[in-house]
Coordinates of C-alpha atoms in Angstrom, one line a residue:
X5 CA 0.0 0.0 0.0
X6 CA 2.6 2.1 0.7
X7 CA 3.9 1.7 -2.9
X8 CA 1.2 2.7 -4.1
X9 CA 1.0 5.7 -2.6
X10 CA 4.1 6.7 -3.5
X11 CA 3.3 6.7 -6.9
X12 CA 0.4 8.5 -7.5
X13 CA 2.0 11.4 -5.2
X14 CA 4.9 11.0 -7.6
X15 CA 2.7 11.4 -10.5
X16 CA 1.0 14.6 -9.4
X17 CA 4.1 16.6 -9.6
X18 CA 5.1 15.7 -13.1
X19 CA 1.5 16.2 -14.4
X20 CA 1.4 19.4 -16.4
X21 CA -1.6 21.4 -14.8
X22 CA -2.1 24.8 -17.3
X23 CA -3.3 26.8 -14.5
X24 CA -0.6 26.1 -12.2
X25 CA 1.5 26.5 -15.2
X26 CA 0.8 30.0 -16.2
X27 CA 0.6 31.5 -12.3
X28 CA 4.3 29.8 -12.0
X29 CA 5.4 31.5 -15.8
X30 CA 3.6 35.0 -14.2
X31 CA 5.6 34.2 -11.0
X32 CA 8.5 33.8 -12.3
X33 CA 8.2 36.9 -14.4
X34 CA 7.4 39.3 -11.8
X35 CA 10.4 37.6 -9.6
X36 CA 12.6 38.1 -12.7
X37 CA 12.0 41.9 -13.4
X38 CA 12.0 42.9 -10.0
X39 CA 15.4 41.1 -9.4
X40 CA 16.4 43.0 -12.9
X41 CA 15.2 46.3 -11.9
X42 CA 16.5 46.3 -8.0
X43 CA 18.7 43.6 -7.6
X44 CA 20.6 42.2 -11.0
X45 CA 22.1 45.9 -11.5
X46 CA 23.3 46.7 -8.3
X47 CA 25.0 43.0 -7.9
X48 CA 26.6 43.7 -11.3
X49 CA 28.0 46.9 -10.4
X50 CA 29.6 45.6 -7.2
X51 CA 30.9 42.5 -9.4
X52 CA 31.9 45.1 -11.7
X53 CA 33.5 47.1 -9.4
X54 CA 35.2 44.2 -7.6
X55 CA 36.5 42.8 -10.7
X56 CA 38.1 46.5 -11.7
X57 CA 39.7 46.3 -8.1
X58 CA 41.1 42.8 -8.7
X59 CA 42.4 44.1 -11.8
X60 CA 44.1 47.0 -10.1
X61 CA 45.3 45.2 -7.5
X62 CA 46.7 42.7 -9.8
X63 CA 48.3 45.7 -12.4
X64 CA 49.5 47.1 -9.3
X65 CA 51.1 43.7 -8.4
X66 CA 52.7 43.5 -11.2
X67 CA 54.3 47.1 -11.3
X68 CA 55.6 46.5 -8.0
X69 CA 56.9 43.4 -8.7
X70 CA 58.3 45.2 -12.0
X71 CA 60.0 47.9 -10.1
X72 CA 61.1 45.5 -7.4
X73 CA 63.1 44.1 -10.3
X74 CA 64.4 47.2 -10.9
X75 CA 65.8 48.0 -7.5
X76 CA 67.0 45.0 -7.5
X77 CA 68.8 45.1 -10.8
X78 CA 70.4 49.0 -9.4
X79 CA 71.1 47.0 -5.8
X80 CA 73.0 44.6 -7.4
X81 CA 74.8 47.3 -9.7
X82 CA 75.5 49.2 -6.9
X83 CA 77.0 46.5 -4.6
X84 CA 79.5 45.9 -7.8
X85 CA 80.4 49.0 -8.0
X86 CA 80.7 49.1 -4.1
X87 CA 83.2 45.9 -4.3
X88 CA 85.0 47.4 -6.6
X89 CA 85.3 50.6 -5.1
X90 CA 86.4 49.1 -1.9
X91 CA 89.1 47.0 -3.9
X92 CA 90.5 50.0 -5.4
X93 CA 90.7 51.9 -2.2
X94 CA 92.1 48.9 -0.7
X95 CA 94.7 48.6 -3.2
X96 CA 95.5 52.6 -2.9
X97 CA 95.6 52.1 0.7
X98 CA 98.3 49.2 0.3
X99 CA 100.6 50.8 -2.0
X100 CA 100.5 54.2 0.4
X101 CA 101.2 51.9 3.2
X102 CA 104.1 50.0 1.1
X103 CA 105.3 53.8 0.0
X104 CA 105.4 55.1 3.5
X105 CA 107.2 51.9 4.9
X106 CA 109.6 52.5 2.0
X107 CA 110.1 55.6 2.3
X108 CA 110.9 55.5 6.3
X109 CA 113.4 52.9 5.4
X110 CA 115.0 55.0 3.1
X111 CA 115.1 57.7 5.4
X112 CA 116.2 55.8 8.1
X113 CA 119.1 54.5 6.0
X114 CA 119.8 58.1 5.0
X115 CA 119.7 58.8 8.7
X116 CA 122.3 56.1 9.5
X117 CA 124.8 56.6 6.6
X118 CA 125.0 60.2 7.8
X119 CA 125.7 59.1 11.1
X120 CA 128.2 56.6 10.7
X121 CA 129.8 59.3 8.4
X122 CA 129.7 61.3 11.4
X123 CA 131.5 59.2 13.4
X124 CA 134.0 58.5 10.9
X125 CA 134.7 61.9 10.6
X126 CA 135.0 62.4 14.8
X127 CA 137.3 59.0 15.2
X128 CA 139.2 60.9 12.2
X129 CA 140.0 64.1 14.2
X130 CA 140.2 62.4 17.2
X131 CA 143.0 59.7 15.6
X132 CA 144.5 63.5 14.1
X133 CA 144.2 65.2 17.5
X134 CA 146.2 61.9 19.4
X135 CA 148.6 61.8 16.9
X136 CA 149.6 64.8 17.5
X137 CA 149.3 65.1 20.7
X138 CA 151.7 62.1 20.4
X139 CA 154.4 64.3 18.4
X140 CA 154.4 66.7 20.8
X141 CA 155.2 64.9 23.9
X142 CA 157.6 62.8 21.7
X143 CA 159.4 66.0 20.9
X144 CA 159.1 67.3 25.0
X145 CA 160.9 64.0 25.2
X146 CA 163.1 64.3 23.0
X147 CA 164.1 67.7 24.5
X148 CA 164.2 66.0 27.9
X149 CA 166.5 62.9 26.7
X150 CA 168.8 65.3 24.8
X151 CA 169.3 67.5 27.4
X152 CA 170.1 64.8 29.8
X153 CA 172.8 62.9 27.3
X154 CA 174.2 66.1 26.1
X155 CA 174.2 68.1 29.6
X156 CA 173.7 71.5 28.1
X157 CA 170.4 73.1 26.8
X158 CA 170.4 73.6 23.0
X159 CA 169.0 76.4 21.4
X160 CA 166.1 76.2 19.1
X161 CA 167.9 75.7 16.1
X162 CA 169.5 72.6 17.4
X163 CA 166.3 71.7 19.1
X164 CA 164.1 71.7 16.1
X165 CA 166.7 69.6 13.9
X166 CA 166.7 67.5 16.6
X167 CA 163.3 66.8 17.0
X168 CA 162.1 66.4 13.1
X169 CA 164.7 63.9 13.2
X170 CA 163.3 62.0 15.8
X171 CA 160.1 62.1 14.6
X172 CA 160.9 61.1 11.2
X173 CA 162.6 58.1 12.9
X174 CA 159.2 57.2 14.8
X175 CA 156.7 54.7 12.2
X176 CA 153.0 56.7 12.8
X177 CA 152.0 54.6 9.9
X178 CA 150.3 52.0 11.5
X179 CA 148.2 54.7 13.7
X180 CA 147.6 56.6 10.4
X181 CA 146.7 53.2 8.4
X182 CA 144.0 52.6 11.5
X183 CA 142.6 56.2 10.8
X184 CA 141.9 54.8 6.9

């Protein structure tokens, strides 16, 4: 019985009643222009208006990702020419650094050729000053000894031939080959 039911019910909604036909058409119709009129044109502008914001967003997106590129592309340049900046004022600062060292060698080699010329020059005059210092007590010697063989006191004639010879007699060359 239950079956049976079932299908007549079933039936009744796929039977075409023209009455209930046309209300449902004039319904619809109604429904359909006052959706159209109110609601259809306002939902289309906001889809509209949505879609042109998408858009934007998305042309934005694009540009910025463009001009991201961009920066990044000068970045990169820039780093380049930063490395190769710093290079080059590494390498200046090297070679001023290798100059300056150089250059206090030099100076310092100037510095110690003029002193050892220096003291060159002083044990010179000193060697000078002792060798004659040297000649003249040999002559007060000399004088001395001379008196004392002879026993009388020459005059200074006598006393000069005296001491030349004496002093040509002495060898200085080995104190004057030390001074060379």
């Amino acid at each position: 019985m239950f079956t049976v039911l079932a299908a007549e019910s079933s039936n009744d909604l796929i039977k075409v009643v023209p009455g209930l036909m046309i209300w449902t058409l004039i319904a619809f119709g109604i429904t359909f222009f006052v959706l159209k009129k109110y609601a259809f044109g306002p939902i289309q502008k906001t889809i509209d208006a949505r879609r042109d914001r998408i858009r934007e967003a998305v042309e934005e997106a694009d540009n910025a990702r463009d001009e991201a590129r961009e920066l990044l592309a000068q970045n990169r340049a820039i780093l380049a020419e930063a490395r190769s900046e710093s290079a080059a004022i590494l390498a200046e600062a090297r070679k001023v650094a290798d100059d300056q060292i150089q250059r206090a060698k030099d100076e310092a080699e100037v510095e110690r050729q003029r002193r050892l010329e220096e003291t060159r020059k002083q044990i010179d005059a000193e060697t000078a000053r002792a060798i004659d210092q040297i000649r003249g007590e040999v002559a007060d010697l000399t004088l001395e000894a001379t008196q004392r063989v002879v026993g009388k006191v020459l005059d200074s004639d006598d006393q000069r031939r005296l001491i030349g010879e004496a002093i040509e007699g002495l060898d200085f060359s080995a104190l004057e080959r030390g001074r060379s």
